[in-house]
JSON list of C-alpha atoms in Angstrom, two decimals:
[
{"chain": "A", "resi": 508, "resn": "UNK", "atom": "CA", "xyz": [-3.15, -27.08, -4.11]},
{"chain": "A", "resi": 509, "resn": "UNK", "atom": "CA", "xyz": [-5.37, -24.06, -3.68]},
{"chain": "A", "resi": 510, "resn": "UNK", "atom": "CA", "xyz": [-9.10, -24.53, -3.81]},
{"chain": "A", "resi": 511, "resn": "UNK", "atom": "CA", "xyz": [-11.19, -22.29, -6.06]},
{"chain": "A", "resi": 512, "resn": "UNK", "atom": "CA", "xyz": [-12.50, -20.38, -3.05]},
{"chain": "A", "resi": 513, "resn": "UNK", "atom": "CA", "xyz": [-9.04, -19.82, -1.59]},
{"chain": "A", "resi": 514, "resn": "UNK", "atom": "CA", "xyz": [-7.69, -18.76, -4.98]},
{"chain": "A", "resi": 515, "resn": "UNK", "atom": "CA", "xyz": [-10.61, -16.32, -5.30]},
{"chain": "A", "resi": 516, "resn": "UNK", "atom": "CA", "xyz": [-9.92, -14.89, -1.82]},
{"chain": "A", "resi": 517, "resn": "UNK", "atom": "CA", "xyz": [-6.21, -14.44, -2.56]},
{"chain": "A", "resi": 518, "resn": "UNK", "atom": "CA", "xyz": [-6.98, -12.84, -5.93]},
{"chain": "A", "resi": 519, "resn": "UNK", "atom": "CA", "xyz": [-9.53, -10.49, -4.38]},
{"chain": "A", "resi": 520, "resn": "UNK", "atom": "CA", "xyz": [-7.13, -9.53, -1.60]},
{"chain": "A", "resi": 521, "resn": "UNK", "atom": "CA", "xyz": [-4.30, -8.84, -4.03]},
{"chain": "A", "resi": 522, "resn": "UNK", "atom": "CA", "xyz": [-6.56, -6.78, -6.31]},
{"chain": "A", "resi": 523, "resn": "UNK", "atom": "CA", "xyz": [-7.91, -4.72, -3.43]},
{"chain": "A", "resi": 524, "resn": "UNK", "atom": "CA", "xyz": [-4.40, -4.09, -2.12]},
{"chain": "A", "resi": 525, "resn": "UNK", "atom": "CA", "xyz": [-3.29, -3.09, -5.61]},
{"chain": "A", "resi": 526, "resn": "UNK", "atom": "CA", "xyz": [-6.17, -0.66, -6.01]},
{"chain": "A", "resi": 527, "resn": "UNK", "atom": "CA", "xyz": [-5.53, 0.79, -2.56]},
{"chain": "A", "resi": 528, "resn": "UNK", "atom": "CA", "xyz": [-1.83, 1.24, -3.34]},
{"chain": "A", "resi": 529, "resn": "UNK", "atom": "CA", "xyz": [-2.62, 2.97, -6.63]},
{"chain": "A", "resi": 530, "resn": "UNK", "atom": "CA", "xyz": [-5.10, 5.36, -5.02]},
{"chain": "A", "resi": 531, "resn": "UNK", "atom": "CA", "xyz": [-2.95, 6.04, -1.97]},
{"chain": "A", "resi": 532, "resn": "UNK", "atom": "CA", "xyz": [0.15, 6.47, -4.13]},
{"chain": "A", "resi": 533, "resn": "UNK", "atom": "CA", "xyz": [-1.57, 9.06, -6.30]},
{"chain": "A", "resi": 534, "resn": "UNK", "atom": "CA", "xyz": [-2.88, 10.93, -3.25]},
{"chain": "A", "resi": 535, "resn": "UNK", "atom": "CA", "xyz": [0.57, 10.99, -1.65]},
{"chain": "A", "resi": 536, "resn": "UNK", "atom": "CA", "xyz": [2.14, 12.09, -4.93]},
{"chain": "A", "resi": 537, "resn": "UNK", "atom": "CA", "xyz": [-0.39, 14.93, -5.27]},
{"chain": "A", "resi": 538, "resn": "UNK", "atom": "CA", "xyz": [0.28, 16.09, -1.70]},
{"chain": "A", "resi": 539, "resn": "UNK", "atom": "CA", "xyz": [4.03, 15.81, -2.26]},
{"chain": "A", "resi": 540, "resn": "UNK", "atom": "CA", "xyz": [3.85, 17.96, -5.39]},
{"chain": "A", "resi": 541, "resn": "UNK", "atom": "CA", "xyz": [1.85, 20.62, -3.55]},
{"chain": "A", "resi": 542, "resn": "UNK", "atom": "CA", "xyz": [4.27, 20.56, -0.60]},
{"chain": "A", "resi": 543, "resn": "UNK", "atom": "CA", "xyz": [7.36, 20.61, -2.82]},
{"chain": "A", "resi": 544, "resn": "UNK", "atom": "CA", "xyz": [6.90, 24.16, -4.13]},
{"chain": "A", "resi": 545, "resn": "UNK", "atom": "CA", "xyz": [8.05, 25.86, -0.97]},
{"chain": "A", "resi": 546, "resn": "UNK", "atom": "CA", "xyz": [10.39, 24.37, 1.57]},
{"chain": "A", "resi": 547, "resn": "UNK", "atom": "CA", "xyz": [9.62, 26.45, 4.64]},
{"chain": "A", "resi": 548, "resn": "UNK", "atom": "CA", "xyz": [9.14, 25.01, 8.14]},
{"chain": "A", "resi": 549, "resn": "UNK", "atom": "CA", "xyz": [5.52, 23.89, 8.10]},
{"chain": "A", "resi": 550, "resn": "UNK", "atom": "CA", "xyz": [5.84, 22.34, 4.65]},
{"chain": "A", "resi": 551, "resn": "UNK", "atom": "CA", "xyz": [8.99, 20.49, 5.67]},
{"chain": "A", "resi": 552, "resn": "UNK", "atom": "CA", "xyz": [6.97, 19.04, 8.53]},
{"chain": "A", "resi": 553, "resn": "UNK", "atom": "CA", "xyz": [4.23, 18.10, 6.08]},
{"chain": "A", "resi": 554, "resn": "UNK", "atom": "CA", "xyz": [6.80, 16.30, 3.91]},
{"chain": "A", "resi": 555, "resn": "UNK", "atom": "CA", "xyz": [8.07, 14.40, 6.95]},
{"chain": "A", "resi": 556, "resn": "UNK", "atom": "CA", "xyz": [4.53, 13.36, 7.88]},
{"chain": "A", "resi": 557, "resn": "UNK", "atom": "CA", "xyz": [3.77, 12.24, 4.31]},
{"chain": "A", "resi": 558, "resn": "UNK", "atom": "CA", "xyz": [7.00, 10.24, 4.23]},
{"chain": "A", "resi": 559, "resn": "UNK", "atom": "CA", "xyz": [6.13, 8.59, 7.55]},
{"chain": "A", "resi": 560, "resn": "UNK", "atom": "CA", "xyz": [2.64, 7.71, 6.28]},
{"chain": "A", "resi": 561, "resn": "UNK", "atom": "CA", "xyz": [4.05, 6.23, 3.07]},
{"chain": "A", "resi": 562, "resn": "UNK", "atom": "CA", "xyz": [6.59, 4.20, 5.05]},
{"chain": "A", "resi": 563, "resn": "UNK", "atom": "CA", "xyz": [3.89, 2.93, 7.43]},
{"chain": "A", "resi": 564, "resn": "UNK", "atom": "CA", "xyz": [1.69, 1.96, 4.47]},
{"chain": "A", "resi": 565, "resn": "UNK", "atom": "CA", "xyz": [4.58, 0.09, 2.84]},
{"chain": "A", "resi": 566, "resn": "UNK", "atom": "CA", "xyz": [5.37, -1.77, 6.07]},
{"chain": "A", "resi": 567, "resn": "UNK", "atom": "CA", "xyz": [1.71, -2.61, 6.58]},
{"chain": "A", "resi": 568, "resn": "UNK", "atom": "CA", "xyz": [1.43, -3.93, 3.04]},
{"chain": "A", "resi": 569, "resn": "UNK", "atom": "CA", "xyz": [4.52, -6.05, 3.55]},
{"chain": "A", "resi": 570, "resn": "UNK", "atom": "CA", "xyz": [3.09, -7.47, 6.75]},
{"chain": "A", "resi": 571, "resn": "UNK", "atom": "CA", "xyz": [-0.25, -8.20, 5.07]},
{"chain": "A", "resi": 572, "resn": "UNK", "atom": "CA", "xyz": [1.41, -10.01, 2.16]},
{"chain": "A", "resi": 573, "resn": "UNK", "atom": "CA", "xyz": [3.61, -11.98, 4.58]},
{"chain": "A", "resi": 574, "resn": "UNK", "atom": "CA", "xyz": [0.53, -12.98, 6.58]},
{"chain": "A", "resi": 575, "resn": "UNK", "atom": "CA", "xyz": [-1.36, -14.14, 3.47]},
{"chain": "A", "resi": 576, "resn": "UNK", "atom": "CA", "xyz": [1.63, -16.12, 2.21]},
{"chain": "A", "resi": 577, "resn": "UNK", "atom": "CA", "xyz": [2.16, -17.70, 5.64]},
{"chain": "A", "resi": 578, "resn": "UNK", "atom": "CA", "xyz": [-1.51, -18.58, 5.94]},
{"chain": "A", "resi": 579, "resn": "UNK", "atom": "CA", "xyz": [-1.68, -20.34, 2.58]},
{"chain": "A", "resi": 580, "resn": "UNK", "atom": "CA", "xyz": [1.90, -21.64, 2.40]},
{"chain": "A", "resi": 581, "resn": "UNK", "atom": "CA", "xyz": [0.90, -25.19, 3.25]},
{"chain": "A", "resi": 582, "resn": "UNK", "atom": "CA", "xyz": [-1.76, -25.20, 0.52]},
{"chain": "A", "resi": 583, "resn": "UNK", "atom": "CA", "xyz": [0.58, -23.80, -2.11]},
{"chain": "A", "resi": 584, "resn": "UNK", "atom": "CA", "xyz": [3.03, -26.71, -1.81]}
]
């Protein structure tokens, strides 16, 4: 069973990750919309970089969630 402090830490972590995802997602979407208008060489490179950043952020988020679940798995049961 999770203690109140642990539950608070998990809740805070999840909220902060959610806020970060929302802000980062909007920023990436704005950049994507600006880059989408013209598909010449430099902008294609910009799209590739934005895609790589989004993929890295998604993988990092997955790793962070896995780490939190692994850390508290014994307490959840």
